[in-house]
Coordinates of C-alpha atoms in Angstrom, one line a residue:
X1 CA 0.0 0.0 0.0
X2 CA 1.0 3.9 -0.7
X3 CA 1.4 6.4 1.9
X4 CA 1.0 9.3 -0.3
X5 CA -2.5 7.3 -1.1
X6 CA -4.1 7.4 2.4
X7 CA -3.1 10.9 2.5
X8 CA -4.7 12.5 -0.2
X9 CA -7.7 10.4 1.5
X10 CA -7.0 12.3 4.4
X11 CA -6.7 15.7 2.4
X12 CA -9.8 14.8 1.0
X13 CA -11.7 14.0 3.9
X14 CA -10.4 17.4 5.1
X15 CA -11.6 19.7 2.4
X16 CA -15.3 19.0 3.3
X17 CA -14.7 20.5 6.8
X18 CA -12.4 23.8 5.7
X19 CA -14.4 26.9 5.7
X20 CA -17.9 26.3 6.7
X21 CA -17.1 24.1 9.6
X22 CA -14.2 24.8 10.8
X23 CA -15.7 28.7 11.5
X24 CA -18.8 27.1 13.5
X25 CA -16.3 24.7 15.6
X26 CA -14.4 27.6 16.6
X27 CA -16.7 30.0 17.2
X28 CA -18.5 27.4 19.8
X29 CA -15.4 26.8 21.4
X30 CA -15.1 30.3 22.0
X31 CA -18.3 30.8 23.6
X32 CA -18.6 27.5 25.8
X33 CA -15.3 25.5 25.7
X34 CA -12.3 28.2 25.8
X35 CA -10.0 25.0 26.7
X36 CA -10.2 23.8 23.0
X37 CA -10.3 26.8 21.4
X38 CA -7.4 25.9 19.3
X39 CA -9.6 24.5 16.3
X40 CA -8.4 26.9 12.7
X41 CA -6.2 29.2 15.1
X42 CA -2.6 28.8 17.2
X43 CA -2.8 28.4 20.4
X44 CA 0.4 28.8 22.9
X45 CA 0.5 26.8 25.7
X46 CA -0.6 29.1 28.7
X47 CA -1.7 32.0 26.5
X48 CA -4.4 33.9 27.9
X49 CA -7.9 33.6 26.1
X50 CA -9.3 36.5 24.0
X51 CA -11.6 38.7 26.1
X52 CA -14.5 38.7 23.4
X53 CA -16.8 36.8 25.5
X54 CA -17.8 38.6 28.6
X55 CA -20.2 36.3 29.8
X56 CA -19.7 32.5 30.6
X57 CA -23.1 31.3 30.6
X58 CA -22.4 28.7 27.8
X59 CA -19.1 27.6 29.0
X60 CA -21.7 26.7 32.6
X61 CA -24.3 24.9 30.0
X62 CA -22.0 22.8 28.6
X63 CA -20.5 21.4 31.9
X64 CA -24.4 21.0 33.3
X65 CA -25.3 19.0 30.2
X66 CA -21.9 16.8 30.0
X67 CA -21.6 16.3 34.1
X68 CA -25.7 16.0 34.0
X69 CA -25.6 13.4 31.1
X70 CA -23.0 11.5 32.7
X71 CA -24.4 11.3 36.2
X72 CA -28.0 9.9 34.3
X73 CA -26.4 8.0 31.8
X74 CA -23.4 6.1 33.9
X75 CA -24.5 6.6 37.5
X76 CA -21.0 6.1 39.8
X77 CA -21.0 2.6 41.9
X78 CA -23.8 0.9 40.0
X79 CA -23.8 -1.3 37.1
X80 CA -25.4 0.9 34.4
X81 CA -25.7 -1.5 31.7
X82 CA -26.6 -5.4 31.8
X83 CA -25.4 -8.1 29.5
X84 CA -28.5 -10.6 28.7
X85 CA -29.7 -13.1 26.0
X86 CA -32.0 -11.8 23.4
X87 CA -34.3 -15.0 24.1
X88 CA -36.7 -14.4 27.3
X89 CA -36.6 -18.5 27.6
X90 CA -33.1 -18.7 28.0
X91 CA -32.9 -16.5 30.4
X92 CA -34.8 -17.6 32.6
X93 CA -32.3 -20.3 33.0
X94 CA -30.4 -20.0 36.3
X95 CA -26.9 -20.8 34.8
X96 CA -27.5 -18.1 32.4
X97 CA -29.1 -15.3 34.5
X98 CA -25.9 -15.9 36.9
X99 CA -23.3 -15.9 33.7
X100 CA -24.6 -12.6 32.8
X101 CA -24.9 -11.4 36.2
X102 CA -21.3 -11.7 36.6
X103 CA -20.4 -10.7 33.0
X104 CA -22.0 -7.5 34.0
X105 CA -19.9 -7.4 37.0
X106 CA -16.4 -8.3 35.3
X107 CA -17.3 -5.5 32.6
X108 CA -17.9 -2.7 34.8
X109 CA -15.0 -3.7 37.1
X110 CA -13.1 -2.9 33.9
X111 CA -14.3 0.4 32.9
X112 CA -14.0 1.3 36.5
X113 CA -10.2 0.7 36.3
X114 CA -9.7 2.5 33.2
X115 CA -9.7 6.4 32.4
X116 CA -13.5 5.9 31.1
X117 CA -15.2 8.3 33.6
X118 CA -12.6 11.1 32.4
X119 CA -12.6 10.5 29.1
X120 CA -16.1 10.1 28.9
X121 CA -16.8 13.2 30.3
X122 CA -14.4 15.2 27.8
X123 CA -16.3 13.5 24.9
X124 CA -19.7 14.6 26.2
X125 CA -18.1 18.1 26.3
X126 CA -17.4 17.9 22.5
X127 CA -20.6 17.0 22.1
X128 CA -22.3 19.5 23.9
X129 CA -19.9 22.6 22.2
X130 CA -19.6 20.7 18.2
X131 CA -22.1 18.1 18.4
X132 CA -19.7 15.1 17.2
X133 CA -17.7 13.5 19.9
X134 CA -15.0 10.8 19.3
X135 CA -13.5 8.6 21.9
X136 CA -11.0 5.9 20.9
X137 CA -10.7 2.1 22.8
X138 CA -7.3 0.1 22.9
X139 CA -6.2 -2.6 24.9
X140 CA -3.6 -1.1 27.7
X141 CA -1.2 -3.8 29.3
X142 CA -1.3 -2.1 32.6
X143 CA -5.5 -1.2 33.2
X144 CA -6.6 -3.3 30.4
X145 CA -8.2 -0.8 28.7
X146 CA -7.5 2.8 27.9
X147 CA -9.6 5.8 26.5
X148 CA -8.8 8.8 24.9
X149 CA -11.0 11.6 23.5
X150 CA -9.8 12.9 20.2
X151 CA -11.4 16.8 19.4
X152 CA -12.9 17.1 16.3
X153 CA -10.6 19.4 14.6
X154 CA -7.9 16.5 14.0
X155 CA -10.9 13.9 13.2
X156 CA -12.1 13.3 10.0
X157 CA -15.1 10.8 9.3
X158 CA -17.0 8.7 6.8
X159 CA -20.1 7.1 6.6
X160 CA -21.5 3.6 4.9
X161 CA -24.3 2.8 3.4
X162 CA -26.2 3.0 6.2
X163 CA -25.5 6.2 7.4
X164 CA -22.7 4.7 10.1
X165 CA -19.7 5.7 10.6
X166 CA -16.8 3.2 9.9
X167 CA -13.9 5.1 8.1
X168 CA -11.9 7.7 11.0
X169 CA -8.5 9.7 9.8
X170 CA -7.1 11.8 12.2
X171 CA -3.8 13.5 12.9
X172 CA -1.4 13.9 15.1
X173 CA 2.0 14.9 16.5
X174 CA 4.6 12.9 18.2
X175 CA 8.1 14.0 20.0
X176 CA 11.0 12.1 18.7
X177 CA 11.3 10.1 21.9
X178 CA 7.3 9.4 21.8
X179 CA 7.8 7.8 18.0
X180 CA 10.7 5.2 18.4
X181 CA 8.3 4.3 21.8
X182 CA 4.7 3.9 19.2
X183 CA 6.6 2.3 16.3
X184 CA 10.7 1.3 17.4
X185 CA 14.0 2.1 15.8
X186 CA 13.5 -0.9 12.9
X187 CA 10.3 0.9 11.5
X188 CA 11.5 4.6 11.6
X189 CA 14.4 3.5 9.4
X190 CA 12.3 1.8 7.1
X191 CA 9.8 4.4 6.7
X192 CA 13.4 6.5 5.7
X193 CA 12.9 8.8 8.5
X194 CA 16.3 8.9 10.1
X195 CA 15.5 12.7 11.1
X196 CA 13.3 11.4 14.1
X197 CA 16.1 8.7 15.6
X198 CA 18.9 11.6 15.0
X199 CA 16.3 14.0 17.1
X200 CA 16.4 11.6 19.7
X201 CA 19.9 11.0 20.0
X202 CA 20.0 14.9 20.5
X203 CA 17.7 15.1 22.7
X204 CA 15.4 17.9 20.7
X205 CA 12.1 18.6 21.6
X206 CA 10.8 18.7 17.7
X207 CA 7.2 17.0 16.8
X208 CA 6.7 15.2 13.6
X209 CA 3.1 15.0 12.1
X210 CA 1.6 11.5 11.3
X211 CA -1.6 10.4 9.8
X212 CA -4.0 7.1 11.0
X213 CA -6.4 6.2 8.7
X214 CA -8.8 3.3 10.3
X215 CA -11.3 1.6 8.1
X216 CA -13.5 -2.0 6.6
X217 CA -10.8 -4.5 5.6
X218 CA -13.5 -6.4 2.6
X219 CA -10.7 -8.9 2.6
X220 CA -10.6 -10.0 6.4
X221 CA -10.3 -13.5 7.8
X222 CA -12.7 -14.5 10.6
X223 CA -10.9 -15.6 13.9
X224 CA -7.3 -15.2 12.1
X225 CA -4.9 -13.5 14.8
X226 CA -2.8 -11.9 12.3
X227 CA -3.1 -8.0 12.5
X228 CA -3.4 -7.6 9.0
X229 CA -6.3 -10.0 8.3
X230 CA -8.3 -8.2 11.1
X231 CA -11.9 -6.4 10.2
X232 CA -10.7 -3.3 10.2
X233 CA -7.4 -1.6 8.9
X234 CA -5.0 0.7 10.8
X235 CA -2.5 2.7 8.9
X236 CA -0.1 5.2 10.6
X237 CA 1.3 7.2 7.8
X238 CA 4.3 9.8 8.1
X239 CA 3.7 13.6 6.9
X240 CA 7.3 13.9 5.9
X241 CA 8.5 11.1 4.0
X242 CA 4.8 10.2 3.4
X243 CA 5.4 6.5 3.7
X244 CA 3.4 3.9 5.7
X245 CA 5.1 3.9 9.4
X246 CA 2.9 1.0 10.7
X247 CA 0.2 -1.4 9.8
X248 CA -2.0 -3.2 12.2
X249 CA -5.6 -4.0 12.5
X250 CA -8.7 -4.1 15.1
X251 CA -11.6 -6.6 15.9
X252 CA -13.7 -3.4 16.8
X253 CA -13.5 0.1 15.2
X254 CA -11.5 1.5 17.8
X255 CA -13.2 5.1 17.5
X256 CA -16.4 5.4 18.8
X257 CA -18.6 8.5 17.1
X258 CA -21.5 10.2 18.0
X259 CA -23.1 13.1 16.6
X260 CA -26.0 14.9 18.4
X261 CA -28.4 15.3 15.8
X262 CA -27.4 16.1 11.6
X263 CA -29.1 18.3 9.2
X264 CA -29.5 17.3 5.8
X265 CA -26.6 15.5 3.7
X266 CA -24.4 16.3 6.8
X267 CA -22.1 14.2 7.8
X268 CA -20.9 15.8 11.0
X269 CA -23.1 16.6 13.9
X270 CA -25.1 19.8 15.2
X271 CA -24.6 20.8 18.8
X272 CA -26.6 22.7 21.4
X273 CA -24.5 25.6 21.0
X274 CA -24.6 25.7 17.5
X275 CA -28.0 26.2 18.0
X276 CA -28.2 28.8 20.5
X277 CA -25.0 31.0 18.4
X278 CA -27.8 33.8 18.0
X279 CA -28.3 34.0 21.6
X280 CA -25.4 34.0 22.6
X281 CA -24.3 36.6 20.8
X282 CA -27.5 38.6 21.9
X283 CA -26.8 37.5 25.5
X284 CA -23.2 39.3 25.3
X285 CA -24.6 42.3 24.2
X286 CA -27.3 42.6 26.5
X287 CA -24.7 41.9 29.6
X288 CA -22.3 44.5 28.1
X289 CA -25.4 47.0 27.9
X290 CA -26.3 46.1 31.1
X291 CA -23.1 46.8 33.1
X292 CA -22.5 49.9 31.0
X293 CA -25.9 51.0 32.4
X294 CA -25.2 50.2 36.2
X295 CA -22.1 51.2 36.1
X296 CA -23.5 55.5 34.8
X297 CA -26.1 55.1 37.5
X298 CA -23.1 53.9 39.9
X299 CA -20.9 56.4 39.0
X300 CA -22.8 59.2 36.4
X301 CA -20.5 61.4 34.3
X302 CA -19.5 64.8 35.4
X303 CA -20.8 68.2 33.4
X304 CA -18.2 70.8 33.5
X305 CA -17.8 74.2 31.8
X306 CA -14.9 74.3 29.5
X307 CA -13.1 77.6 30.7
X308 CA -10.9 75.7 33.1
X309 CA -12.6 76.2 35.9
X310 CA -13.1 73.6 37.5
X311 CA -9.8 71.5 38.8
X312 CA -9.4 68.6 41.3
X313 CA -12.4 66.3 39.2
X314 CA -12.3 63.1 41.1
X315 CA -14.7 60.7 42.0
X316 CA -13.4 59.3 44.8
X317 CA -14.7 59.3 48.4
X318 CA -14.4 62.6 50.2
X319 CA -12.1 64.6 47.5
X320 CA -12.1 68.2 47.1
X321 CA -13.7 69.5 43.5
X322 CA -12.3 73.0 43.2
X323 CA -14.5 75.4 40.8
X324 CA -14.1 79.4 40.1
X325 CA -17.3 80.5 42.5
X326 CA -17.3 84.1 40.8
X327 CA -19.0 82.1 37.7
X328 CA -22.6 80.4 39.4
X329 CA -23.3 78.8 36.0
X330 CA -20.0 77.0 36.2
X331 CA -20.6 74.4 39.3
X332 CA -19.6 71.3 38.6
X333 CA -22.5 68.4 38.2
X334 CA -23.6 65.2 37.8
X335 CA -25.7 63.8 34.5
X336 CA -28.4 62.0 35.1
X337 CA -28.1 58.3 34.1
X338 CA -30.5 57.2 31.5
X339 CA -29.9 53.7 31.2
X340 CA -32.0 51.1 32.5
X341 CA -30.4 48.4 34.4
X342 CA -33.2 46.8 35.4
X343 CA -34.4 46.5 32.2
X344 CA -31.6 45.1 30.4
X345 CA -31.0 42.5 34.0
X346 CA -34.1 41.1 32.9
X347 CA -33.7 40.9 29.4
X348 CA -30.1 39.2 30.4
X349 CA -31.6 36.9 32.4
X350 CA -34.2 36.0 29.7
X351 CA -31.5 35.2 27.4
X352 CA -29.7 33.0 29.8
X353 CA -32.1 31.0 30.6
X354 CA -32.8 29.9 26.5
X355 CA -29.2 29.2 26.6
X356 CA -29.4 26.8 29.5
X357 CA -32.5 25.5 28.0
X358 CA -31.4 24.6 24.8
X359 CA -28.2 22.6 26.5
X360 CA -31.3 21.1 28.5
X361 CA -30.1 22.3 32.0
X362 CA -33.7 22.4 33.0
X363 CA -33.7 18.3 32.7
X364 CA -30.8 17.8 34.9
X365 CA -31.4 21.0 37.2
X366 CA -34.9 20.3 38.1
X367 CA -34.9 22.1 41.8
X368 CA -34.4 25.3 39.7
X369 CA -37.8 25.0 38.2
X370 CA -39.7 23.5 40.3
X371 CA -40.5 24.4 43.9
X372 CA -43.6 24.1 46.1
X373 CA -44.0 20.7 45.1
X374 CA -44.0 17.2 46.4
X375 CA -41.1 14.7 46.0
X376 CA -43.6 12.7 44.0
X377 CA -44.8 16.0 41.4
X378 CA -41.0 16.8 41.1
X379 CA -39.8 13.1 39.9
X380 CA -43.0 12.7 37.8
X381 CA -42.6 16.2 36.0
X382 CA -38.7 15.3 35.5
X383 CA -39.3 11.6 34.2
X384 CA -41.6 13.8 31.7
X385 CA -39.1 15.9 30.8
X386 CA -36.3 13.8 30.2
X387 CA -38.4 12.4 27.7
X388 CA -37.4 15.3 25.2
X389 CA -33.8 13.4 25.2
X390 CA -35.0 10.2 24.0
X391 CA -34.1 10.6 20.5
X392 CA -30.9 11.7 21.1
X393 CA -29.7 9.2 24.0
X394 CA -31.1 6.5 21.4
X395 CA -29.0 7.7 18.5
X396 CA -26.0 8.0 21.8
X397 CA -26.8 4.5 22.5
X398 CA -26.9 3.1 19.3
X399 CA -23.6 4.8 17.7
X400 CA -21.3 5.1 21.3
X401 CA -22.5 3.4 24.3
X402 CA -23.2 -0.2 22.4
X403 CA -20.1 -0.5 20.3
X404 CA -17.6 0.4 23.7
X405 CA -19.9 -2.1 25.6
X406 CA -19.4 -4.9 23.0
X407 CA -15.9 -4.3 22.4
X408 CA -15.5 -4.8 26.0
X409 CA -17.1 -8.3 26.2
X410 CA -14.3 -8.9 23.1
X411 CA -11.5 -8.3 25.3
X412 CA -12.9 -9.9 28.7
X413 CA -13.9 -13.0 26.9
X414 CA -10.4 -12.7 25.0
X415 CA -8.6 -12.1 28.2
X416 CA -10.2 -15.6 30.0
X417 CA -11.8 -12.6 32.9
X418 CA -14.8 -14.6 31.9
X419 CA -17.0 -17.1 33.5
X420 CA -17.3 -20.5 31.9
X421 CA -20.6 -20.4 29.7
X422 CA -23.3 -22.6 30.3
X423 CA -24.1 -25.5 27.4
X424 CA -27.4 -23.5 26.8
X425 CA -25.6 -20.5 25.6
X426 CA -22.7 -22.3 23.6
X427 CA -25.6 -24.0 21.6
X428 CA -27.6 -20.4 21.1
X429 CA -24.3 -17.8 21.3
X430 CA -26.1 -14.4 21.3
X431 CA -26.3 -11.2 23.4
X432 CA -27.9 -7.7 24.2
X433 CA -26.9 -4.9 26.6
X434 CA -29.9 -3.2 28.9
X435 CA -29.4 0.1 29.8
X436 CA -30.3 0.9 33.4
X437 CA -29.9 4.6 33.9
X438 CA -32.6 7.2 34.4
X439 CA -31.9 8.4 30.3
X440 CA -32.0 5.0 28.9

């Protein structure tokens, strides 16, 4: 296989995102994730953020939704989803209700062990700012699994047939000393790129750019161990010498991706705060009106004659004003303020609260909304509500949640963590995950 091949993919994958959406992924990072702002602009490390934004109402949205989400979707200490057979009969076995039981249990031992909760939660932040989220599953000798949430300025995805996504490129840098680590000394020198090992030697700091480009092998072998006759093809090609660095393969699609919802012939996913741009950009307005406004009531501006009368203006506490008191019409005073705080606090506040809604704070902040009511109203009124996140947390489900799940059972089963099965389910060898949080 070419390098230069797999790159001009990658170059091609890329040209449907420059422009249109590369402007709406940085302009929602700058309203309500300033820590990935970094999308079609350099960023130094510790460089302070733009001052633009003056308020930080979206940037409190998106936490809500990603941390309320989370909390509903993968409650902490309970087993949140449940391996079972599709078949009702089966399961009534005992053998098999207990093999599941503790497949379960293994599972979510697992993902407790492993960066998921982290990682996780940066994903649902990239969802909640640009609406497609990618997190990426490998196999880790030391916690058995490792995630890793890859922002969606260095992903680049494709879809099937069926509207799924199964073709990833993404790139990325690595330091001289992180490369011969990912690929060793005999593959840099024959992917002819000496400059990295020489790097090394010296000790420089230097990154080099790669490429990994992830999709359907047609020509697979079932069960085959061989990395190159797995389901899906890994390629890790080098920017410079634009030569293959490493070839390898996956059982699963390594990269799970979601998208919140997609408009039509999209490919790429629409956000909350895509939706709510126009409000935010109102809301920031409004808030600069409405501390200009309290800030002339606070402190009004001074009317002066301009003969140089009047000397000493200050506006501090106690100061002296001096003013030339053989002119009457030349005292020194203080304009009236016009503005209308009040006014533009409530048209502020009117404005925040569409942004919160529309990241659907109101579902996972229910207290704020409702008071005066029972403890049986409030969870009835909130089971309703969370209703309006069905069709998302299915489409969540479906493209995310599922795949990780069943790539999990992969490597338990692979890794003998395991029960033995019963006979029943070697002769019928099916499954199904049950989702047991308050969204699913």
């Amino acid at each position: 296989m070419n390098g230069s091949l797999f790159l001009k993919k990658h170059d091609s994958m890329s040209s449907n995102v420059m422009g249109n959406w590369m402007n709406l992924w940085q302009e929602c990072a700058d309203w309500c994730y300033p820590t990935n702002d970094n999308i079609n602009r350099i960023r130094v490390q510790g460089q302070e953020k733009p001052p633009q934004r003056m308020i930080d109402t979206c940037i409190e949205a998106n936490y809500t939704f990603a941390s309320g989400f989370f909390s509903h979707m993968f409650p902490p200490n309970t087993i949140w989803a449940r391996y079972r057979h599709p078949n009702p009969l089966i399961m009534q076995n005992a053998d098999v209700a207990k093999y599941f039981e503790e497949v379960s249990r293994q599972v979510h031992q697992i993902l407790i062990g492993s960066n998921f909760a982290q990682e996780e939660f940066q994903s649902l932040l990239c969802l909640g700012s640009f609406g497609t989220n990618c997190l990426s599953l490998e196999e880790d000798e030391n916690s058995i699994v490792r995630f890793k949430n890859h922002t969606i300025d260095k992903i680049r995805i494709a879809e099937n047939q069926y509207h799924m996504v199964d073709t990833i490129s993404r790139e990325y840098e690595l330091t001289s000393k992180q490369a011969i680590e990912k690929f060793g000394l005999k593959k840099l020198e024959e992917a002819q790129l000496n400059k990295i090992i020489q790097d090394a030697q010296q000790s420089k700091n230097g990154k080099f750019k790669f490429v990994q480009y992830i999709c359907p092998r047609t020509d697979y072998m079932y069960q085959s161990i061989k990395i190159t006759d797995k389901p899906f093809a890994s390629y890790h090609i080098s920017k410079d010498s634009k030569t293959i660095v490493k070839e390898s393969g996956f059982d699963f699609n390594p990269f799970k991706v979601a998208r919140f919802i997609t408009g039509n012939e999209e490919i790429y996913g629409r956000s909350p705060m895509s939706n709510c741009l126009g409000t935010a950009r109102r809301t920031n307005v409004v808030y600069r009106s409405m501390i200009i406004s309290a800030e002339l009531n606070a402190n009004p501006q001074w009317l002066v004659p301009d003969d140089d009368s009047v000397t000493g203006m200050s506006s501090r506490a106690g100061s002296m004003i001096k003013w030339r008191a053989t002119n009457p019409m030349g005292k020194p005073e203080r304009l009236q303020g016009n503005g209308n705080p009040q006014l533009a606090f409530q048209m502020y506040e009117q404005h925040e609260g569409d942004i919160k809604r529309s990241f659907f704070n109101h579902l996972f902040r229910p207290l704020d909304d409702y008071r005066n009511m029972t403890a049986t109203e409030v969870q009835e009124r909130m089971t309703t509500d969370l209703m309006q996140l069905t069709p998302f947390v299915s489409r969540y489900i479906e493209e995310h949640v599922t795949p990780i799940m069943q790539q999990l059972f992969f490597i338990a089963q692979k890794r003998g963590m395991l029960p033995e099965m019963p006979q029943i389910l070697v002769d019928n060898p099916d499954y199904e995950v049950d989702y047991v949080g308050r969204l699913s």
